[in-house]
C-alpha cells in the first residue's frame, strides 16, 4: 500500500513558477513509477508527465514540455514537479499517482494550482 500526499499548490501570476511535491509512504516507493496528472474545471483529467522507477527517465505531455520538470528523491520518498513559465491554461487540480506496473494504482488527493493572467 502506498499513500500519496501532494503539496505546493497555490496562486501565481502568469510567467511565474511553482514546485509541487508528492510525498509517499511505503518502503517500496522507489520501485514505483510516479506520474503527474491535472484536471481543470469541466475537463477530463489529463497526463502531465511521469518519472520511471529504476532509471528515473521522464516523459511529458506536449503542452508542458520545456516548461515542467519532474524529479524524484527516493531517499525522501518524494517526487517533484517544477513548473516554470506558467500559463492561465495550466490552472487545474494537480494529482500525483504511482504504479508498480502498467496501471496507475495509487492516487493523491490533489493540490490546486491557479495561474492568473
Coordinates of N, CA and C in Angstrom, one line a residue:
X1 N 0.8 -1.2 0.0 CA 0.0 0.0 0.0 C 0.9 1.2 0.0
X2 N 0.5 2.2 -0.8 CA 1.3 3.5 -0.9 C 0.3 4.6 -0.8
X3 N 0.6 5.5 0.1 CA -0.2 6.7 0.3 C 0.5 7.9 -0.3
X4 N -0.2 8.8 -1.0 CA 0.5 9.9 -1.7 C -0.2 11.2 -1.2
X5 N 0.7 12.2 -0.9 CA 0.1 13.5 -0.5 C 0.8 14.6 -1.3
X6 N 0.0 15.3 -2.0 CA 0.6 16.4 -2.8 C 0.6 17.7 -2.0
X7 N 1.5 18.6 -2.3 CA 1.6 19.9 -1.7 C 2.3 20.9 -2.6
X8 N 2.2 22.2 -2.3 CA 2.9 23.2 -3.1 C 2.1 24.0 -4.0
X9 N 0.8 23.6 -4.1 CA -0.1 24.4 -5.0 C -0.3 25.8 -4.5
X10 N -1.0 26.6 -5.3 CA -1.3 28.0 -4.9 C -1.6 28.8 -6.1
X11 N -1.6 30.1 -5.8 CA -1.9 31.1 -6.8 C -0.7 31.8 -7.3
X12 N -0.5 31.9 -8.6 CA 0.7 32.5 -9.1 C 0.3 33.3 -10.4
X13 N 1.1 34.3 -10.7 CA 0.8 35.1 -11.9 C 1.4 34.3 -13.1
X14 N 0.9 34.6 -14.2 CA 1.4 34.0 -15.5 C 2.8 34.4 -15.6
X15 N 3.6 33.4 -16.1 CA 5.1 33.6 -16.2 C 5.8 33.1 -15.0
X16 N 5.1 32.9 -13.9 CA 5.7 32.5 -12.6 C 6.0 31.0 -12.5
X17 N 6.5 30.6 -11.4 CA 6.9 29.2 -11.1 C 6.3 28.7 -9.8
X18 N 6.1 27.4 -9.8 CA 5.7 26.7 -8.6 C 6.4 25.3 -8.6
X19 N 6.6 24.8 -7.4 CA 7.1 23.4 -7.3 C 6.1 22.6 -6.5
X20 N 5.6 21.6 -7.1 CA 4.7 20.7 -6.4 C 5.5 19.5 -5.8
X21 N 5.1 19.0 -4.7 CA 5.7 17.8 -4.1 C 4.7 16.7 -4.0
X22 N 5.2 15.5 -4.1 CA 4.3 14.3 -3.9 C 5.1 13.4 -2.9
X23 N 4.6 13.4 -1.7 CA 5.3 12.7 -0.7 C 4.6 11.3 -0.5
X24 N 5.4 10.3 -0.4 CA 4.8 8.9 -0.4 C 5.2 8.2 0.8
X25 N 4.3 7.3 1.3 CA 4.6 6.4 2.4 C 4.9 5.0 1.7
X26 N 5.6 4.2 2.4 CA 5.8 2.8 1.9 C 7.3 2.7 1.5
X27 N 7.8 1.5 1.9 CA 9.3 1.3 1.7 C 9.6 1.0 0.3
X28 N 8.7 0.6 -0.5 CA 9.0 0.2 -1.9 C 8.7 1.3 -2.9
X29 N 8.6 2.5 -2.4 CA 8.2 3.7 -3.3 C 9.2 3.8 -4.5
X30 N 10.5 3.5 -4.2 CA 11.5 3.7 -5.3 C 11.2 2.7 -6.4
X31 N 10.5 1.7 -6.2 CA 10.2 0.7 -7.3 C 8.9 1.1 -8.1
X32 N 8.3 2.2 -7.8 CA 7.1 2.6 -8.5 C 7.4 3.8 -9.5
X33 N 6.8 3.7 -10.6 CA 6.7 4.9 -11.5 C 5.8 5.9 -10.9
X34 N 6.1 7.1 -11.0 CA 5.2 8.2 -10.5 C 4.8 9.2 -11.6
X35 N 3.6 9.5 -11.7 CA 3.1 10.4 -12.7 C 2.4 11.6 -12.1
X36 N 2.3 12.6 -12.9 CA 1.5 13.8 -12.5 C 0.4 14.0 -13.5
X37 N -0.8 14.3 -13.0 CA -1.9 14.5 -13.9 C -2.6 15.8 -13.4
X38 N -3.5 16.3 -14.2 CA -4.2 17.5 -13.8 C -5.6 17.5 -14.4
X39 N -6.5 18.2 -13.7 CA -7.9 18.3 -14.1 C -8.4 19.7 -13.9
X40 N -8.7 20.3 -15.0 CA -9.3 21.7 -15.0 C -10.8 21.5 -14.9
X41 N -11.5 22.6 -14.4 CA -12.9 22.6 -14.3 C -13.6 22.3 -15.6
X42 N -14.5 21.3 -15.6 CA -15.2 21.0 -16.9 C -14.4 20.2 -17.9
X43 N -13.2 19.8 -17.5 CA -12.4 19.0 -18.5 C -12.0 17.7 -17.8
X44 N -11.6 16.8 -18.7 CA -11.2 15.4 -18.2 C -9.7 15.6 -17.7
X45 N -9.4 14.6 -16.8 CA -8.1 14.6 -16.3 C -7.1 14.2 -17.4
X46 N -6.0 14.9 -17.4 CA -5.0 14.7 -18.4 C -3.6 14.4 -17.8
X47 N -2.9 13.7 -18.6 CA -1.5 13.3 -18.2 C -0.6 14.5 -18.4
X48 N 0.2 14.8 -17.4 CA 1.2 15.9 -17.4 C 2.6 15.3 -17.7
X49 N 3.0 14.3 -16.9 CA 4.3 13.7 -17.1 C 4.6 12.6 -16.1
X50 N 5.7 11.9 -16.3 CA 6.0 10.8 -15.3 C 7.5 10.6 -15.2
X51 N 7.9 9.9 -14.2 CA 9.2 9.6 -14.0 C 9.2 8.1 -13.6
X52 N 10.1 7.3 -14.3 CA 10.2 5.9 -14.1 C 10.8 5.5 -12.8
X53 N 10.7 4.2 -12.5 CA 11.1 3.8 -11.2 C 12.7 3.6 -11.1
X54 N 13.2 2.8 -11.9 CA 14.6 2.5 -11.7 C 15.6 3.4 -12.4
X55 N 15.2 3.9 -13.6 CA 16.2 4.7 -14.3 C 15.9 6.2 -14.2
X56 N 14.7 6.6 -13.6 CA 14.3 7.9 -13.5 C 14.2 8.7 -14.8
X57 N 13.9 7.9 -15.8 CA 13.6 8.6 -17.1 C 12.3 9.3 -17.0
X58 N 12.1 10.4 -17.8 CA 10.9 11.2 -17.7 C 10.3 11.3 -19.1
X59 N 9.0 11.6 -19.0 CA 8.2 11.8 -20.2 C 7.2 12.9 -19.9
X60 N 6.9 13.7 -20.9 CA 6.0 14.9 -20.6 C 4.9 15.0 -21.7
X61 N 3.8 15.6 -21.4 CA 2.8 16.0 -22.4 C 3.4 17.1 -23.2
X62 N 3.0 17.2 -24.4 CA 3.5 18.2 -25.3 C 3.2 19.6 -24.8
X63 N 2.1 19.8 -24.1 CA 1.7 21.1 -23.6 C 2.6 21.7 -22.5
X64 N 3.3 20.8 -21.9 CA 4.2 21.3 -20.8 C 5.7 21.0 -21.0
X65 N 6.0 20.4 -22.1 CA 7.4 20.1 -22.4 C 8.2 21.3 -22.6
X66 N 9.3 21.3 -21.9 CA 10.2 22.5 -21.9 C 9.9 23.5 -20.8
X67 N 8.8 23.3 -20.1 CA 8.4 24.2 -19.0 C 8.3 23.5 -17.7
X68 N 7.9 22.2 -17.7 CA 7.8 21.5 -16.5 C 8.9 20.4 -16.4
X69 N 9.4 20.1 -15.2 CA 10.4 19.1 -15.0 C 10.0 18.3 -13.8
X70 N 10.1 17.0 -14.0 CA 9.8 16.0 -12.9 C 11.1 15.4 -12.4
X71 N 11.2 15.3 -11.1 CA 12.4 14.7 -10.5 C 11.9 13.9 -9.3
X72 N 12.8 13.0 -8.8 CA 12.4 12.2 -7.7 C 13.6 12.1 -6.7
X73 N 13.3 12.0 -5.4 CA 14.3 11.8 -4.4 C 13.9 10.6 -3.6
X74 N 14.4 9.5 -4.0 CA 13.9 8.2 -3.3 C 14.3 8.2 -1.8
X75 N 15.4 8.8 -1.5 CA 15.7 8.9 0.0 C 14.7 9.6 0.8
X76 N 14.0 10.5 0.2 CA 12.9 11.3 0.8 C 11.5 10.8 0.5
X77 N 11.5 9.7 -0.4 CA 10.2 9.2 -0.8 C 9.3 10.4 -1.4
X78 N 9.9 11.2 -2.2 CA 9.2 12.4 -2.8 C 9.5 12.5 -4.2
X79 N 8.5 12.9 -5.0 CA 8.6 13.3 -6.4 C 8.2 14.7 -6.5
X80 N 8.9 15.5 -7.4 CA 8.7 16.9 -7.5 C 8.2 17.2 -8.9
X81 N 7.4 18.2 -9.1 CA 7.0 18.8 -10.4 C 7.3 20.3 -10.3
X82 N 8.4 20.6 -11.0 CA 8.8 22.0 -11.1 C 8.1 22.6 -12.3
X83 N 7.3 23.6 -12.1 CA 6.6 24.2 -13.2 C 7.0 25.7 -13.4
X84 N 7.5 25.9 -14.6 CA 8.0 27.3 -14.9 C 7.2 27.9 -16.1
X85 N 7.3 29.1 -16.2 CA 6.6 29.9 -17.3 C 5.1 29.4 -17.3
X86 N 4.5 29.5 -16.1 CA 3.1 29.1 -16.0 C 2.2 30.0 -16.8
X87 N 1.2 29.3 -17.4 CA 0.1 30.0 -18.2 C -1.2 29.8 -17.5
X88 N -2.2 30.7 -17.8 CA -3.5 30.5 -17.2 C -4.1 29.2 -17.6
X89 N -3.8 28.6 -18.7 CA -4.3 27.3 -19.1 C -3.7 26.2 -18.3
X90 N -2.7 26.4 -17.4 CA -2.2 25.4 -16.5 C -3.0 25.3 -15.3
X91 N -4.0 26.2 -15.1 CA -4.8 26.2 -13.9 C -5.6 24.9 -13.8
X92 N -5.5 24.2 -12.7 CA -6.1 22.8 -12.6 C -5.8 22.3 -11.2
X93 N -6.5 21.2 -10.8 CA -6.1 20.4 -9.7 C -5.0 19.4 -10.2
X94 N -3.9 19.4 -9.5 CA -2.8 18.5 -9.9 C -2.8 17.3 -9.0
X95 N -2.7 16.2 -9.6 CA -2.6 14.9 -8.8 C -1.3 14.1 -9.1
X96 N -0.8 13.5 -8.1 CA 0.3 12.5 -8.4 C -0.3 11.1 -8.3
X97 N 0.3 10.2 -9.0 CA -0.1 8.8 -9.0 C 1.1 7.9 -9.1
X98 N 1.0 6.7 -8.5 CA 2.1 5.8 -8.5 C 1.6 4.4 -9.1
X99 N 2.6 3.8 -9.8 CA 2.2 2.5 -10.4 C 3.4 1.5 -10.2
X100 N 3.1 0.3 -9.8 CA 4.2 -0.7 -9.8 C 4.3 -1.4 -11.1
X101 N 3.3 -1.3 -12.0 CA 3.4 -1.9 -13.3 C 2.7 -0.9 -14.3
X102 N 1.8 -1.5 -15.1 CA 1.2 -0.6 -16.2 C 0.1 0.3 -15.7
X103 N -0.5 -0.1 -14.6 CA -1.7 0.6 -14.1 C -1.4 1.6 -13.0
X104 N -2.0 2.8 -13.1 CA -1.8 3.8 -12.0 C -2.7 3.3 -10.9
X105 N -2.0 2.9 -9.8 CA -2.7 2.2 -8.8 C -3.1 3.1 -7.6
X106 N -2.2 4.0 -7.3 CA -2.4 4.9 -6.1 C -2.5 6.3 -6.5
X107 N -3.4 7.1 -5.9 CA -3.6 8.5 -6.2 C -3.5 9.3 -5.0
X108 N -3.0 10.6 -5.1 CA -3.1 11.5 -4.1 C -4.4 12.3 -4.1
X109 N -4.6 13.2 -3.2 CA -5.9 13.9 -3.1 C -5.9 15.2 -4.0
X110 N -4.8 15.6 -4.5 CA -4.7 16.7 -5.4 C -4.4 18.0 -4.7
X111 N -3.8 18.9 -5.5 CA -3.5 20.3 -5.0 C -3.8 21.3 -6.1
X112 N -4.4 22.4 -5.7 CA -4.9 23.4 -6.6 C -3.8 24.3 -7.1
X113 N -3.7 24.5 -8.4 CA -2.8 25.4 -9.0 C -3.7 26.4 -9.8
X114 N -3.5 27.7 -9.5 CA -4.3 28.7 -10.2 C -3.3 29.7 -10.7
X115 N -3.4 30.0 -12.0 CA -2.5 30.9 -12.7 C -3.3 32.1 -13.2
X116 N -3.0 33.2 -12.7 CA -3.8 34.4 -13.1 C -3.1 35.1 -14.3
X117 N -3.9 35.7 -15.1 CA -3.3 36.4 -16.3 C -3.0 37.9 -16.0

